[in-house]
Tab-separated table of C-alpha atoms in Angstrom:
chain	number	residue	atom	x	y	z
A	1	MET	CA	0.000	0.000	0.000
A	2	SER	CA	1.193	3.551	-0.674
A	3	ILE	CA	-0.041	4.956	2.624
A	4	THR	CA	1.902	4.273	5.818
A	5	SER	CA	0.480	3.404	9.216
A	6	VAL	CA	1.584	6.778	10.579
A	7	THR	CA	-0.122	8.622	7.749
A	8	ARG	CA	-3.313	6.621	8.312
A	9	GLY	CA	-3.103	7.544	11.966
A	10	LEU	CA	-2.782	11.242	11.159
A	11	LEU	CA	-5.772	11.075	8.848
A	12	LEU	CA	-7.829	9.235	11.418
A	13	ALA	CA	-6.873	11.783	14.050
A	14	GLY	CA	-8.341	14.679	12.137
A	15	GLY	CA	-11.425	12.749	11.083
A	16	LEU	CA	-12.451	11.466	14.481
A	17	ALA	CA	-11.783	14.840	16.050
A	18	VAL	CA	-14.227	16.392	13.598
A	19	ALA	CA	-16.617	13.477	13.920
A	20	ALA	CA	-16.788	13.725	17.682
A	21	GLY	CA	-17.387	17.455	17.523
A	22	GLY	CA	-19.946	17.154	14.761
A	23	SER	CA	-18.733	20.383	13.163
A	24	VAL	CA	-19.214	19.096	9.628
A	25	GLN	CA	-22.673	17.843	8.788
A	26	ALA	CA	-24.259	16.598	5.610
A	27	ALA	CA	-26.958	18.813	4.187
A	28	GLY	CA	-30.555	17.720	4.205
A	29	PRO	CA	-32.524	15.574	6.668
A	30	ALA	CA	-31.072	13.951	9.771
A	31	VAL	CA	-28.581	11.213	9.037
A	32	GLU	CA	-29.621	7.655	9.843
A	33	TYR	CA	-26.582	5.711	10.989
A	34	PRO	CA	-26.275	1.958	10.403
A	35	SER	CA	-27.417	-0.215	13.293
A	36	LEU	CA	-25.239	-3.295	13.615
A	37	ASN	CA	-26.056	-6.391	15.636
A	38	TRP	CA	-23.260	-5.965	18.167
A	39	SER	CA	-22.595	-8.855	20.522
A	40	PHE	CA	-22.824	-6.472	23.484
A	41	ASN	CA	-26.346	-5.302	22.617
A	42	GLY	CA	-29.281	-6.319	24.785
A	43	VAL	CA	-29.691	-7.307	28.409
A	44	PHE	CA	-27.641	-10.480	28.011
A	45	GLY	CA	-25.091	-9.011	25.578
A	46	SER	CA	-21.354	-9.340	26.153
A	47	TYR	CA	-18.129	-8.304	24.498
A	48	ASP	CA	-16.452	-10.609	21.973
A	49	PRO	CA	-12.814	-11.117	23.085
A	50	ALA	CA	-11.644	-11.929	19.552
A	51	ALA	CA	-13.203	-8.737	18.159
A	52	LEU	CA	-11.733	-6.716	21.034
A	53	GLN	CA	-8.240	-8.036	20.356
A	54	ARG	CA	-8.545	-7.321	16.633
A	55	GLY	CA	-9.875	-3.860	17.445
A	56	PHE	CA	-6.908	-3.186	19.678
A	57	GLN	CA	-4.632	-4.181	16.807
A	58	VAL	CA	-6.340	-1.632	14.533
A	59	TYR	CA	-6.011	1.023	17.222
A	60	LYS	CA	-2.372	0.148	17.816
A	61	GLU	CA	-1.323	0.085	14.147
A	62	VAL	CA	-3.474	2.933	12.812
A	63	CYS	CA	-5.097	5.135	15.438
A	64	SER	CA	-2.399	5.335	18.093
A	65	ALA	CA	-0.118	7.408	15.857
A	66	CYS	CA	-2.174	10.432	16.890
A	67	HIS	CA	-4.922	9.355	19.294
A	68	GLY	CA	-4.198	8.655	22.927
A	69	MET	CA	-6.264	6.598	25.377
A	70	GLU	CA	-5.346	8.241	28.661
A	71	TYR	CA	-7.706	6.205	30.827
A	72	LEU	CA	-6.322	2.805	29.814
A	73	ALA	CA	-3.295	1.031	31.241
A	74	TYR	CA	-1.588	-1.836	29.444
A	75	ARG	CA	-2.673	-4.211	32.212
A	76	ASN	CA	-6.307	-3.546	31.218
A	77	LEU	CA	-5.631	-5.578	28.076
A	78	GLU	CA	-5.800	-8.733	30.198
A	79	GLU	CA	-9.536	-8.011	30.490
A	80	ILE	CA	-9.958	-8.615	26.750
A	81	GLY	CA	-8.138	-11.936	26.689
A	82	PHE	CA	-4.435	-11.141	26.425
A	83	SER	CA	-2.253	-13.200	28.736
A	84	PRO	CA	0.020	-11.474	31.286
A	85	GLN	CA	3.018	-12.445	29.146
A	86	GLU	CA	1.430	-10.902	26.048
A	87	VAL	CA	0.586	-7.727	27.943
A	88	ARG	CA	4.173	-7.389	29.159
A	89	ALA	CA	5.415	-7.843	25.595
A	90	ILE	CA	2.945	-5.239	24.246
A	91	ALA	CA	3.910	-2.719	26.929
A	92	ALA	CA	7.629	-3.267	26.341
A	93	GLU	CA	7.234	-2.082	22.735
A	94	TYR	CA	6.862	1.462	24.068
A	95	GLU	CA	9.054	3.803	26.079
A	96	VAL	CA	7.666	6.050	28.803
A	97	GLU	CA	9.232	8.864	30.751
A	98	ASP	CA	10.153	8.142	34.358
A	99	GLY	CA	12.234	9.677	37.085
A	100	PRO	CA	13.833	11.659	38.393
A	101	ASP	CA	16.949	9.530	38.811
A	102	GLU	CA	19.654	10.085	41.412
A	103	PHE	CA	20.883	13.085	39.426
A	104	GLY	CA	17.428	14.653	39.217
A	105	ASP	CA	17.004	13.876	35.532
A	106	MET	CA	14.031	12.300	33.822
A	107	PHE	CA	14.717	9.252	31.683
A	108	LEU	CA	13.013	6.847	29.277
A	109	ARG	CA	12.379	3.206	30.108
A	110	PRO	CA	10.355	0.362	28.558
A	111	ALA	CA	6.716	0.517	29.618
A	112	ILE	CA	5.349	-2.042	32.059
A	113	PRO	CA	1.748	-3.298	32.390
A	114	ALA	CA	1.002	-0.795	35.177
A	115	ASP	CA	1.769	2.160	32.871
A	116	ARG	CA	-1.007	3.949	31.067
A	117	PHE	CA	-1.049	3.856	27.274
A	118	ARG	CA	1.712	6.040	25.935
A	119	GLN	CA	0.430	9.332	24.593
A	120	PRO	CA	1.407	10.042	20.971
A	121	PHE	CA	2.415	13.648	21.708
A	122	PRO	CA	4.161	15.201	24.713
A	123	ASN	CA	1.646	18.042	24.975
A	124	GLN	CA	-1.345	19.632	23.277
A	125	GLN	CA	0.732	22.188	21.413
A	126	ALA	CA	2.830	19.453	19.799
A	127	ALA	CA	-0.346	17.559	18.852
A	128	ARG	CA	-1.863	20.615	17.186
A	129	ALA	CA	1.363	21.417	15.372
A	130	ALA	CA	1.458	17.913	13.889
A	131	ASN	CA	-2.205	17.988	12.827
A	132	GLY	CA	-2.644	21.331	11.148
A	133	GLY	CA	-4.004	23.009	14.266
A	134	ALA	CA	-6.525	20.270	15.145
A	135	TYR	CA	-6.249	18.503	18.488
A	136	PRO	CA	-6.764	14.733	18.066
A	137	THR	CA	-9.570	13.394	20.242
A	138	ASP	CA	-8.636	11.052	23.054
A	139	LEU	CA	-10.379	7.784	22.192
A	140	SER	CA	-10.911	6.483	25.719
A	141	LEU	CA	-14.520	7.681	25.899
A	142	ILE	CA	-15.358	8.513	22.297
A	143	ALA	CA	-17.974	5.737	22.073
A	144	LYS	CA	-19.935	7.433	24.864
A	145	GLN	CA	-19.746	10.934	23.392
A	146	THR	CA	-22.679	10.223	21.105
A	147	LYS	CA	-25.909	8.340	21.712
A	148	TYR	CA	-25.162	6.211	18.642
A	149	GLY	CA	-22.057	4.700	20.263
A	150	ALA	CA	-20.234	2.084	18.216
A	151	ASN	CA	-22.641	2.559	15.303
A	152	TYR	CA	-21.453	6.146	14.933
A	153	ILE	CA	-17.775	5.231	14.817
A	154	TYR	CA	-18.496	2.451	12.317
A	155	ALA	CA	-20.473	4.851	10.129
A	156	VAL	CA	-17.700	7.456	10.069
A	157	LEU	CA	-15.076	4.880	9.116
A	158	THR	CA	-17.129	3.210	6.375
A	159	GLY	CA	-19.009	6.188	4.952
A	160	TYR	CA	-16.502	7.348	2.331
A	161	GLU	CA	-17.460	7.664	-1.325
A	162	ASP	CA	-15.523	9.034	-4.269
A	163	GLU	CA	-17.767	12.078	-4.593
A	164	PRO	CA	-21.196	13.380	-3.542
A	165	PRO	CA	-24.184	11.937	-5.425
A	166	PRO	CA	-25.531	14.078	-8.292
A	167	ASP	CA	-28.597	15.166	-6.299
A	168	SER	CA	-26.551	16.266	-3.282
A	169	ASP	CA	-25.916	19.927	-2.476
A	170	VAL	CA	-22.614	19.099	-0.736
A	171	THR	CA	-19.682	20.943	-2.286
A	172	LEU	CA	-16.164	19.713	-1.628
A	173	ALA	CA	-13.459	22.312	-1.086
A	174	PRO	CA	-9.839	21.478	-1.930
A	175	GLY	CA	-8.529	18.941	0.563
A	176	GLN	CA	-12.004	17.705	1.537
A	177	TYR	CA	-13.530	14.269	1.028
A	178	TYR	CA	-17.104	13.044	0.895
A	179	ASN	CA	-18.541	10.916	3.670
A	180	LYS	CA	-22.157	9.937	3.146
A	181	TYR	CA	-22.881	10.164	6.862
A	182	LYS	CA	-21.072	13.428	7.570
A	183	GLY	CA	-20.942	15.321	4.273
A	184	ALA	CA	-17.755	17.236	3.415
A	185	PHE	CA	-14.885	15.888	5.491
A	186	GLY	CA	-11.341	17.136	5.981
A	187	MET	CA	-9.988	13.606	6.286
A	188	ALA	CA	-9.103	11.068	3.649
A	189	GLN	CA	-10.310	7.500	4.144
A	190	PRO	CA	-8.143	6.081	6.966
A	191	LEU	CA	-8.869	2.349	6.543
A	192	TRP	CA	-8.269	0.405	3.369
A	193	PRO	CA	-8.428	-3.327	2.657
A	194	ASP	CA	-5.532	-5.067	4.412
A	195	SER	CA	-4.477	-1.937	6.298
A	196	VAL	CA	-3.556	-4.386	9.046
A	197	GLU	CA	-2.705	-8.072	8.996
A	198	TYR	CA	-4.833	-9.715	11.650
A	199	ALA	CA	-2.980	-12.106	13.906
A	200	ASP	CA	-5.911	-14.553	13.824
A	201	GLY	CA	-6.115	-14.593	10.022
A	202	THR	CA	-9.461	-12.751	9.769
A	203	PRO	CA	-9.756	-10.965	6.385
A	204	ALA	CA	-9.017	-7.282	7.044
A	205	THR	CA	-11.818	-5.668	5.045
A	206	VAL	CA	-12.749	-2.051	5.727
A	207	SER	CA	-16.040	-3.167	7.273
A	208	GLN	CA	-14.339	-5.768	9.477
A	209	MET	CA	-11.663	-3.386	10.742
A	210	SER	CA	-14.266	-0.685	11.383
A	211	GLN	CA	-16.434	-3.109	13.349
A	212	ASP	CA	-13.501	-4.370	15.384
A	213	VAL	CA	-12.087	-0.982	16.353
A	214	SER	CA	-15.609	0.275	17.143
A	215	HIS	CA	-16.097	-2.797	19.364
A	216	PHE	CA	-12.787	-2.091	21.117
A	217	LEU	CA	-13.603	1.585	21.659
A	218	MET	CA	-16.999	0.671	23.098
A	219	TRP	CA	-15.283	-1.603	25.619
A	220	ALA	CA	-12.754	1.126	26.448
A	221	ALA	CA	-15.582	3.562	27.186
A	222	GLU	CA	-17.632	1.062	29.217
A	223	PRO	CA	-15.359	-1.773	30.415
A	224	HIS	CA	-17.684	-2.778	33.274
A	225	MET	CA	-20.790	-3.142	31.110
A	226	GLU	CA	-20.929	-6.939	31.486
A	227	THR	CA	-20.622	-6.733	35.275
A	228	ARG	CA	-23.317	-4.076	35.386
A	229	LYS	CA	-25.685	-6.215	33.325
A	230	GLN	CA	-25.014	-9.293	35.443
A	231	THR	CA	-25.643	-7.311	38.623
A	232	GLY	CA	-28.899	-5.979	37.207
A	233	ILE	CA	-30.094	-9.463	36.236
A	234	LYS	CA	-29.273	-10.804	39.704
A	235	ALA	CA	-31.123	-7.893	41.295
A	236	ILE	CA	-34.210	-8.551	39.161
A	237	ILE	CA	-34.157	-12.261	40.017
A	238	PHE	CA	-33.843	-11.427	43.713
A	239	LEU	CA	-36.739	-8.966	43.540
A	240	LEU	CA	-38.923	-11.513	41.758
A	241	ILE	CA	-38.183	-14.164	44.375
A	242	PHE	CA	-38.675	-11.674	47.204
A	243	THR	CA	-41.973	-10.527	45.704
A	244	GLY	CA	-43.120	-14.142	45.479
A	245	ILE	CA	-42.225	-14.726	49.149
A	246	LEU	CA	-44.069	-11.584	50.238
A	247	TYR	CA	-47.111	-12.629	48.248
A	248	ALA	CA	-47.078	-16.092	49.832
A	249	VAL	CA	-46.746	-14.591	53.316
A	250	LYS	CA	-49.588	-12.161	52.602
A	251	ARG	CA	-51.869	-14.998	51.497
A	252	LYS	CA	-50.934	-17.026	54.576
A	253	VAL	CA	-51.560	-14.124	56.976
A	254	TRP	CA	-54.915	-13.203	55.449
A	255	SER	CA	-56.058	-16.806	55.273
A	256	ASP	CA	-55.523	-17.135	59.051
A	257	LEU	CA	-57.661	-14.050	59.667
A	258	LYS	CA	-60.702	-15.389	57.859
């Protein structure tokens, strides 16, 4: 491919920053985003560990060039099925600043599982300078910044077309691209077929990669969703049983008073 992972990351940075802010909208009626059958939907829904791991790979190889995830530590990756050994190996690929040492100087060392994800830029000014003045959105909570959640992220990543349809009133300025869900966009398409090579052999289509990274970002924004659902189900079962007991006691008490 002619586009590098870093370049894809830069493009994705600008696009998701605009997407989250909603500053560029398609003309006409309200946009209807696709509604996918996510495994985590519904009362009994749960995250798919395989999809989460693939989504992390997309984030790591494409998104992380510009987007940070400040609320995640490498050890959190054990929650999506990576072994402790794998997490240590993933963390060790990065260097983080530590210190001061005995001389009062800061120094770089390999990251450990307890470290938070390394930020792509040292500060906001450096991030803006590298992205034409735009500040890349932190992706930790992006799936919760819109009521459409993972569907929104999937739509943004898969909504690119070569040009607006003939009946559209969207006009593209130089350096803009057409996204059928967002209109004129200042970001080129970030994901292309085989942008990543999945470790599990899954074909890396644009749709598949978009689903996987959306799945991963939903987990990052709501990692305790499964526990919350399980707690709610247990509470409902308890209330049903307790209601049944109260009803039986009530019948017993009133039958004795007759």
